[in-house]
Amino acid sequence: TSFPECVRRVDSGAVRERWILWGASLSPYALKLDAMLRRSGVDFRWRPAGGGRLENLRLGWRLERLRAGRLTIDYPPMSELDELPQVPFLLSNDGRNLYDSSALATWIDERSPHTQPLVPAEPLARFVARLIDEYFDEFGLYMAHHNRWVTSARTNDAGHRLSGEFGFVWAGPQRSFGSRWFSARQVRRLPYLFSVAPQTPDFDDLPPALRPPAREGFPPTHELLDRSFLRMLERMELVLSDRPYLLGDRFTVADASAFGQLDMNLSDPTANEIIEVRAPLTHAWIRRIEDGRFEERPVPDEALELGGRLRGLLEEIGRVFVPLMRQNEAAYEREVTSGAPPDSSYYNESAFDAGRALYDGEIDGTPFRAVVKTFQVAVWRGLCAQWRALDPDKRRELPISLD
């Protein structure tokens, strides 16, 4: 992929503010946010790529204070279920701090000179766009991370690229250390991100720190992620065979989210080859968005195409994403009922590392073990609220149910 450029900005006379997108090109959420900002004509620049050492150190210190609670998030409001990511953030020069790529789609719509919103206003179209968005953000991340550190374990150079982008932290010989540290960290995180190797994985040719790990008591999930990825590609290919975007002739937050997760893997040689061979239309679609060729036609929300070949992708979402979200929320409620605190500090990755708040479940006939993730509880509850607000006749138009 040609990304990242040192500075990727869009000039728009209609938007006077210039924003900073703090993120790495390795992050699917940064790629998602980049696509939404470019498409919507918001003026911004990437950092740390393209930034000077002093500027990046200053921004990095600002984010450290933000994560420590000494600075505030201005948008969106955080609940007890939310936690701050490592990247991306959208920052202003006057001190405003924004995060959460899905919420920022609405924020961009409110400030963009573009006449067609990323988030449709019509309830059914809005629900479908958000459902696809959250599927790619949550389950799509598992597949993308698995593709980088398992499928492309022998061919990716992600650690090297990250150390280059964050060169203001790792200077000279330290970059080699930073590259190795990051790669080992991401491989170690595979089970947290739902990718658990079988007890006898075939990675003996890799250095020990780069071998995808099994985890005692955790069923293997590599096969589940591999077949889910191929099914998703098959369904994306069908949808894009008769329309330029997932919902028709307009780019929406659903496209941005799918793009972010898939574009992440175009820089991983083995995963890129799978996408290009198995889904050539989808591969070309990703490249088109990368290049900024947002070829759209004015389409009202009511004319967005929510049926036809899109039904296959929605059925896949119902197969893997919906049961995962249901089981995660049920496990969270059991924890709280048994006396565990309700806020995010007790759950998520720190809980996984400590071996607490774990639960067993099943997806598509495959057993799994995972940790309760409070941000997914928030995602699921938000989707269910949108679902319940739909007219019952509208719900029946979809091939899935959140009831």
Short mmCIF file of C-alpha atoms in Angstrom, two decimals:
data_model
loop_
_atom_site.label_atom_id
_atom_site.label_comp_id
_atom_site.label_asym_id
_atom_site.label_seq_id
_atom_site.Cartn_x
_atom_site.Cartn_y
_atom_site.Cartn_z
CA THR A 1 0.00 0.00 0.00
CA SER A 2 1.11 3.56 -0.66
CA PHE A 3 -0.10 4.64 2.79
CA PRO A 4 1.08 6.32 4.96
CA GLU A 5 2.16 9.59 3.43
CA CYS A 6 4.07 11.99 5.63
CA VAL A 7 1.10 14.35 5.74
CA ARG A 8 -2.32 13.48 4.38
CA ARG A 9 -4.59 16.50 4.43
CA VAL A 10 -7.69 17.70 2.64
CA ASP A 11 -8.08 21.40 1.96
CA SER A 12 -11.61 22.67 2.26
CA GLY A 13 -12.54 26.31 2.20
CA ALA A 14 -15.74 25.48 4.06
CA VAL A 15 -13.95 24.18 7.16
CA ARG A 16 -11.66 26.66 8.90
CA GLU A 17 -10.39 24.50 11.73
CA ARG A 18 -7.49 22.19 11.14
CA TRP A 19 -7.37 19.01 13.18
CA ILE A 20 -4.70 16.51 14.14
CA LEU A 21 -5.38 12.82 13.62
CA TRP A 22 -3.08 11.10 16.09
CA GLY A 23 -2.71 7.50 15.02
CA ALA A 24 -0.65 4.87 13.28
CA SER A 25 -1.24 3.48 9.81
CA LEU A 26 -1.29 0.05 11.49
CA SER A 27 -4.54 0.93 13.25
CA PRO A 28 -7.76 0.05 11.42
CA TYR A 29 -9.59 2.71 13.43
CA ALA A 30 -7.11 5.39 12.35
CA LEU A 31 -7.57 4.30 8.73
CA LYS A 32 -11.34 4.42 9.20
CA LEU A 33 -11.22 7.92 10.66
CA ASP A 34 -8.83 9.07 7.95
CA ALA A 35 -11.25 7.90 5.25
CA MET A 36 -14.22 9.68 6.86
CA LEU A 37 -12.30 12.94 7.28
CA ARG A 38 -10.98 12.89 3.70
CA ARG A 39 -14.34 12.02 2.21
CA SER A 40 -16.12 14.72 4.20
CA GLY A 41 -13.68 17.54 3.46
CA VAL A 42 -12.38 18.09 6.97
CA ASP A 43 -8.94 19.74 7.09
CA PHE A 44 -6.51 17.66 9.10
CA ARG A 45 -2.98 16.35 9.33
CA TRP A 46 -1.58 13.01 10.51
CA ARG A 47 0.67 12.81 13.52
CA PRO A 48 3.13 11.49 14.51
CA ALA A 49 3.82 10.80 10.80
CA GLY A 50 4.98 14.08 9.28
CA GLY A 51 5.47 15.81 12.62
CA GLY A 52 8.66 17.18 14.09
CA ARG A 53 10.17 15.61 17.19
CA LEU A 54 9.24 18.50 19.50
CA GLU A 55 5.66 18.66 18.22
CA ASN A 56 5.20 14.91 18.58
CA LEU A 57 6.67 14.84 22.07
CA ARG A 58 4.28 17.61 23.06
CA LEU A 59 1.30 15.76 21.60
CA GLY A 60 2.42 12.49 23.17
CA TRP A 61 2.63 14.15 26.59
CA ARG A 62 -0.86 15.58 26.06
CA LEU A 63 -2.22 12.09 25.40
CA GLU A 64 -0.46 10.64 28.43
CA ARG A 65 -2.18 13.23 30.60
CA LEU A 66 -5.47 12.42 28.88
CA ARG A 67 -5.15 8.71 29.65
CA ALA A 68 -4.17 9.50 33.23
CA GLY A 69 -7.34 11.55 33.71
CA ARG A 70 -5.57 14.90 34.04
CA LEU A 71 -7.16 16.16 30.83
CA THR A 72 -10.74 15.60 29.69
CA ILE A 73 -12.36 14.02 26.68
CA ASP A 74 -14.55 16.59 24.97
CA TYR A 75 -16.39 14.19 22.67
CA PRO A 76 -18.12 11.80 23.00
CA PRO A 77 -19.10 11.69 26.70
CA MET A 78 -17.53 8.66 28.38
CA SER A 79 -19.56 6.20 30.45
CA GLU A 80 -18.32 3.74 33.06
CA LEU A 81 -18.26 1.06 30.33
CA ASP A 82 -15.86 2.94 28.06
CA GLU A 83 -12.08 2.96 28.01
CA LEU A 84 -9.61 5.05 26.07
CA PRO A 85 -7.75 3.41 23.16
CA GLN A 86 -4.09 3.84 22.30
CA VAL A 87 -5.11 5.35 18.95
CA PRO A 88 -6.69 7.17 17.21
CA PHE A 89 -7.53 10.57 18.65
CA LEU A 90 -8.70 13.74 16.94
CA LEU A 91 -7.07 16.77 18.55
CA SER A 92 -7.45 20.51 18.09
CA ASN A 93 -4.82 23.18 18.61
CA ASP A 94 -6.98 24.85 21.26
CA GLY A 95 -6.96 21.75 23.46
CA ARG A 96 -10.07 19.78 22.47
CA ASN A 97 -9.68 15.99 22.65
CA LEU A 98 -11.94 13.61 20.72
CA TYR A 99 -11.94 9.83 20.31
CA ASP A 100 -14.14 6.89 19.19
CA SER A 101 -14.25 6.56 15.41
CA SER A 102 -17.92 5.51 15.34
CA ALA A 103 -19.09 8.48 17.41
CA LEU A 104 -16.88 10.77 15.36
CA ALA A 105 -18.87 9.88 12.23
CA THR A 106 -21.77 11.88 13.69
CA TRP A 107 -19.43 14.65 14.82
CA ILE A 108 -18.00 14.90 11.29
CA ASP A 109 -21.49 15.04 9.79
CA GLU A 110 -22.35 18.01 12.01
CA ARG A 111 -19.29 19.98 10.87
CA SER A 112 -18.65 18.80 7.33
CA PRO A 113 -19.41 20.77 4.16
CA HIS A 114 -20.42 17.48 2.52
CA THR A 115 -24.13 17.37 1.78
CA GLN A 116 -24.61 13.63 2.34
CA PRO A 117 -24.03 12.34 5.89
CA LEU A 118 -21.92 9.37 6.89
CA VAL A 119 -24.66 8.30 9.30
CA PRO A 120 -28.07 8.08 7.59
CA ALA A 121 -30.95 9.85 9.34
CA GLU A 122 -33.68 7.41 8.27
CA PRO A 123 -34.01 4.91 11.16
CA LEU A 124 -33.67 1.62 9.26
CA ALA A 125 -30.75 2.83 7.13
CA ARG A 126 -29.07 4.26 10.24
CA PHE A 127 -29.46 0.98 12.08
CA VAL A 128 -28.04 -1.09 9.22
CA ALA A 129 -25.09 1.29 8.78
CA ARG A 130 -24.34 1.14 12.51
CA LEU A 131 -24.72 -2.63 12.66
CA ILE A 132 -22.18 -3.11 9.88
CA ASP A 133 -19.93 -0.49 11.44
CA GLU A 134 -19.89 -2.20 14.83
CA TYR A 135 -19.46 -5.67 13.31
CA PHE A 136 -16.28 -4.58 11.57
CA ASP A 137 -15.08 -2.58 14.58
CA GLU A 138 -15.49 -5.48 16.99
CA PHE A 139 -15.39 -8.84 15.20
CA GLY A 140 -13.60 -7.44 12.16
CA LEU A 141 -10.75 -6.34 14.42
CA TYR A 142 -10.30 -9.94 15.58
CA MET A 143 -9.99 -11.10 11.97
CA ALA A 144 -7.64 -8.27 10.97
CA HIS A 145 -5.34 -8.77 13.97
CA HIS A 146 -5.35 -12.53 13.36
CA ASN A 147 -4.51 -12.00 9.68
CA ARG A 148 -1.54 -9.81 10.54
CA TRP A 149 0.04 -11.85 13.33
CA VAL A 150 -1.04 -15.39 12.35
CA THR A 151 -1.87 -15.53 8.63
CA SER A 152 0.94 -13.07 7.76
CA ALA A 153 3.16 -14.04 10.69
CA ARG A 154 6.08 -14.83 8.39
CA THR A 155 5.66 -11.91 5.98
CA ASN A 156 4.44 -8.77 7.78
CA ASP A 157 6.75 -5.88 8.68
CA ALA A 158 4.31 -4.10 10.98
CA GLY A 159 6.80 -3.65 13.82
CA HIS A 160 9.33 -2.02 11.50
CA ARG A 161 6.71 0.35 10.09
CA LEU A 162 5.45 1.36 13.51
CA SER A 163 8.95 2.11 14.78
CA GLY A 164 9.39 4.36 11.75
CA GLU A 165 6.18 6.29 12.38
CA PHE A 166 6.97 6.63 16.09
CA GLY A 167 10.63 7.51 15.47
CA PHE A 168 10.35 10.46 17.85
CA VAL A 169 10.17 7.87 20.67
CA TRP A 170 12.71 5.38 19.33
CA ALA A 171 15.76 7.07 17.85
CA GLY A 172 18.61 5.35 16.01
CA PRO A 173 19.39 1.81 17.27
CA GLN A 174 16.37 1.98 19.59
CA ARG A 175 14.08 1.60 16.58
CA SER A 176 15.13 -2.03 16.17
CA PHE A 177 14.27 -2.67 19.80
CA GLY A 178 10.94 -0.85 19.40
CA SER A 179 10.09 -2.93 16.35
CA ARG A 180 10.80 -6.21 18.14
CA TRP A 181 8.99 -5.10 21.32
CA PHE A 182 5.85 -4.06 19.45
CA SER A 183 5.69 -7.25 17.38
CA ALA A 184 6.13 -9.47 20.42
CA ARG A 185 3.48 -7.48 22.31
CA GLN A 186 0.93 -7.83 19.51
CA VAL A 187 1.54 -11.57 19.21
CA ARG A 188 1.19 -11.94 22.97
CA ARG A 189 -2.18 -10.13 22.78
CA LEU A 190 -3.62 -12.57 20.21
CA PRO A 191 -5.68 -14.62 22.73
CA TYR A 192 -7.16 -11.43 24.21
CA LEU A 193 -8.21 -10.50 20.68
CA PHE A 194 -9.91 -13.87 20.21
CA SER A 195 -7.13 -15.63 18.28
CA VAL A 196 -6.06 -18.72 20.24
CA ALA A 197 -3.69 -21.21 18.62
CA PRO A 198 -4.11 -24.98 18.95
CA GLN A 199 -1.82 -26.66 21.45
CA THR A 200 0.50 -27.81 18.65
CA PRO A 201 0.65 -24.86 16.23
CA ASP A 202 2.81 -25.00 13.12
CA PHE A 203 5.06 -22.00 13.78
CA ASP A 204 8.30 -23.61 14.97
CA ASP A 205 10.27 -21.75 12.31
CA LEU A 206 9.46 -18.38 13.93
CA PRO A 207 11.32 -16.84 16.87
CA PRO A 208 9.57 -17.81 20.14
CA ALA A 209 8.28 -14.28 20.72
CA LEU A 210 6.51 -14.29 17.33
CA ARG A 211 4.81 -17.69 17.58
CA PRO A 212 1.01 -17.33 17.91
CA PRO A 213 0.25 -18.62 21.39
CA ALA A 214 -2.14 -21.22 22.72
CA ARG A 215 -3.60 -20.59 26.18
CA GLU A 216 -4.35 -23.21 28.79
CA GLY A 217 -8.11 -23.77 29.11
CA PHE A 218 -8.92 -21.73 25.98
CA PRO A 219 -10.30 -23.61 22.94
CA PRO A 220 -8.46 -22.82 19.67
CA THR A 221 -10.17 -20.25 17.44
CA HIS A 222 -7.86 -19.96 14.41
CA GLU A 223 -10.16 -22.04 12.24
CA LEU A 224 -13.22 -20.01 13.29
CA LEU A 225 -11.52 -16.72 12.38
CA ASP A 226 -10.18 -18.06 9.08
CA ARG A 227 -13.54 -19.30 7.84
CA SER A 228 -15.37 -16.20 9.12
CA PHE A 229 -12.93 -14.02 7.21
CA LEU A 230 -13.41 -15.93 3.97
CA ARG A 231 -17.20 -15.85 4.34
CA MET A 232 -17.07 -12.11 4.97
CA LEU A 233 -14.95 -11.58 1.84
CA GLU A 234 -17.36 -13.70 -0.20
CA ARG A 235 -20.30 -11.59 0.94
CA MET A 236 -18.47 -8.28 0.46
CA GLU A 237 -17.64 -9.37 -3.07
CA LEU A 238 -21.29 -10.08 -3.83
CA VAL A 239 -22.45 -6.73 -2.47
CA LEU A 240 -19.81 -4.74 -4.34
CA SER A 241 -20.52 -6.57 -7.59
CA ASP A 242 -23.66 -4.49 -8.15
CA ARG A 243 -23.12 -1.24 -6.20
CA PRO A 244 -20.20 1.09 -5.42
CA TYR A 245 -20.74 1.04 -1.64
CA LEU A 246 -22.27 -1.29 0.91
CA LEU A 247 -25.57 0.59 1.12
CA GLY A 248 -25.71 1.71 -2.50
CA ASP A 249 -24.39 4.84 -4.18
CA ARG A 250 -23.28 6.61 -1.00
CA PHE A 251 -20.23 6.23 1.23
CA THR A 252 -21.36 5.73 4.84
CA VAL A 253 -19.82 4.87 8.20
CA ALA A 254 -20.39 1.21 7.26
CA ASP A 255 -17.96 1.56 4.35
CA ALA A 256 -15.45 3.45 6.48
CA SER A 257 -15.39 0.70 9.08
CA ALA A 258 -15.07 -2.11 6.53
CA PHE A 259 -12.34 -0.15 4.76
CA GLY A 260 -10.34 0.40 7.95
CA GLN A 261 -10.20 -3.27 8.90
CA LEU A 262 -9.48 -4.52 5.38
CA ASP A 263 -7.03 -1.79 4.44
CA MET A 264 -5.01 -2.68 7.53
CA ASN A 265 -4.27 -6.08 5.97
CA LEU A 266 -3.30 -4.77 2.53
CA SER A 267 0.14 -4.02 3.96
CA ASP A 268 0.47 -7.62 5.22
CA PRO A 269 1.64 -9.61 2.17
CA THR A 270 -0.01 -12.97 2.83
CA ALA A 271 -3.34 -11.49 3.94
CA ASN A 272 -3.25 -9.03 1.04
CA GLU A 273 -2.82 -11.89 -1.43
CA ILE A 274 -5.83 -13.70 0.05
CA ILE A 275 -8.00 -10.60 -0.31
CA GLU A 276 -6.81 -9.90 -3.86
CA VAL A 277 -7.33 -13.49 -5.05
CA ARG A 278 -10.54 -14.32 -3.19
CA ALA A 279 -12.21 -10.91 -3.50
CA PRO A 280 -10.72 -8.86 -6.37
CA LEU A 281 -13.63 -6.39 -6.48
CA THR A 282 -13.28 -5.75 -2.77
CA HIS A 283 -9.52 -5.34 -3.15
CA ALA A 284 -10.02 -2.75 -5.90
CA TRP A 285 -12.68 -1.02 -3.76
CA ILE A 286 -10.19 -0.67 -0.88
CA ARG A 287 -7.56 0.77 -3.25
CA ARG A 288 -10.09 3.26 -4.62
CA ILE A 289 -10.88 4.58 -1.15
CA GLU A 290 -7.16 4.65 -0.32
CA ASP A 291 -6.65 6.87 -3.36
CA GLY A 292 -9.45 9.22 -2.31
CA ARG A 293 -11.70 8.40 -5.26
CA PHE A 294 -15.00 8.79 -3.43
CA GLU A 295 -17.29 8.46 -6.43
CA GLU A 296 -20.78 9.04 -5.08
CA ARG A 297 -24.21 9.92 -6.38
CA PRO A 298 -26.77 11.96 -4.41
CA VAL A 299 -29.04 9.37 -2.82
CA PRO A 300 -31.67 10.04 -0.13
CA ASP A 301 -31.67 7.71 2.85
CA GLU A 302 -34.91 6.09 1.71
CA ALA A 303 -33.23 5.02 -1.54
CA LEU A 304 -30.29 3.24 0.09
CA GLU A 305 -30.19 -0.44 -0.86
CA LEU A 306 -30.71 -2.44 2.33
CA GLY A 307 -31.79 -5.69 0.71
CA GLY A 308 -30.62 -7.84 -2.17
CA ARG A 309 -27.06 -9.05 -1.89
CA LEU A 310 -26.50 -7.07 1.30
CA ARG A 311 -28.64 -9.68 3.06
CA GLY A 312 -25.79 -12.18 2.87
CA LEU A 313 -23.46 -9.86 4.75
CA LEU A 314 -26.17 -9.16 7.34
CA GLU A 315 -26.70 -12.90 7.78
CA GLU A 316 -22.97 -13.31 8.42
CA ILE A 317 -23.16 -10.57 11.03
CA GLY A 318 -26.02 -12.49 12.63
CA ARG A 319 -23.92 -15.66 12.60
CA VAL A 320 -20.84 -14.36 14.46
CA PHE A 321 -21.20 -10.82 15.78
CA VAL A 322 -24.69 -10.95 17.31
CA PRO A 323 -24.09 -14.10 19.42
CA LEU A 324 -20.72 -12.77 20.60
CA MET A 325 -22.29 -9.50 21.77
CA ARG A 326 -25.16 -11.32 23.50
CA GLN A 327 -22.86 -13.68 25.36
CA ASN A 328 -20.50 -10.89 26.38
CA GLU A 329 -23.33 -8.81 27.85
CA ALA A 330 -24.79 -11.81 29.69
CA ALA A 331 -21.36 -12.53 31.21
CA TYR A 332 -21.02 -8.90 32.28
CA GLU A 333 -24.43 -8.98 33.97
CA ARG A 334 -23.48 -12.19 35.80
CA GLU A 335 -20.29 -10.56 37.07
CA VAL A 336 -22.11 -7.47 38.33
CA THR A 337 -24.87 -9.55 39.92
CA SER A 338 -22.24 -11.58 41.77
CA GLY A 339 -20.76 -8.41 43.25
CA ALA A 340 -18.09 -7.33 40.76
CA PRO A 341 -17.81 -3.57 40.11
CA PRO A 342 -19.62 -2.36 36.98
CA ASP A 343 -16.96 0.00 35.61
CA SER A 344 -14.45 -0.79 32.89
CA SER A 345 -11.40 -0.82 35.17
CA TYR A 346 -12.33 -4.31 36.43
CA TYR A 347 -12.71 -5.89 32.97
CA ASN A 348 -11.14 -5.83 29.52
CA GLU A 349 -7.43 -6.51 28.93
CA SER A 350 -6.28 -6.07 32.53
CA ALA A 351 -8.87 -8.67 33.61
CA PHE A 352 -7.75 -11.04 30.86
CA ASP A 353 -4.14 -10.79 32.00
CA ALA A 354 -5.24 -11.41 35.59
CA GLY A 355 -7.50 -14.34 34.66
CA ARG A 356 -10.73 -12.78 35.99
CA ALA A 357 -14.13 -12.03 34.42
CA LEU A 358 -13.68 -14.89 31.94
CA TYR A 359 -16.61 -16.69 30.36
CA ASP A 360 -17.20 -19.60 27.98
CA GLY A 361 -19.33 -19.37 24.87
CA GLU A 362 -19.91 -20.66 21.37
CA ILE A 363 -19.99 -19.07 17.92
CA ASP A 364 -20.93 -20.91 14.74
CA GLY A 365 -20.53 -24.25 16.50
CA THR A 366 -17.06 -23.38 17.84
CA PRO A 367 -16.47 -23.07 21.60
CA PHE A 368 -14.45 -20.15 22.88
CA ARG A 369 -13.32 -18.54 26.11
CA ALA A 370 -13.08 -14.76 26.40
CA VAL A 371 -12.96 -11.95 28.90
CA VAL A 372 -15.84 -9.56 29.50
CA LYS A 373 -15.32 -6.40 27.44
CA THR A 374 -17.33 -3.47 28.74
CA PHE A 375 -16.97 -1.39 25.60
CA GLN A 376 -18.71 -4.21 23.71
CA VAL A 377 -21.51 -4.11 26.29
CA ALA A 378 -21.95 -0.43 25.46
CA VAL A 379 -21.91 -1.17 21.72
CA TRP A 380 -24.51 -3.92 22.06
CA ARG A 381 -26.83 -1.89 24.26
CA GLY A 382 -26.68 1.01 21.83
CA LEU A 383 -27.55 -1.25 18.89
CA CYS A 384 -30.39 -2.89 20.82
CA ALA A 385 -31.83 0.52 21.66
CA GLN A 386 -31.82 1.43 17.96
CA TRP A 387 -33.37 -1.95 17.12
CA ARG A 388 -36.20 -1.54 19.63
CA ALA A 389 -36.91 1.96 18.31
CA LEU A 390 -37.52 0.63 14.79
CA ASP A 391 -41.04 0.11 13.55
CA PRO A 392 -41.82 -3.65 13.73
CA ASP A 393 -42.53 -3.70 9.99
CA LYS A 394 -39.07 -2.25 9.37
CA ARG A 395 -37.44 -4.91 11.55
CA ARG A 396 -39.07 -7.65 9.48
CA GLU A 397 -37.27 -6.35 6.40
CA LEU A 398 -33.95 -7.54 7.84
CA PRO A 399 -32.65 -11.13 7.89
CA ILE A 400 -31.48 -10.88 11.50
CA SER A 401 -33.00 -10.09 14.88
CA LEU A 402 -31.60 -8.46 18.00
CA ASP A 403 -34.53 -9.56 20.18
#
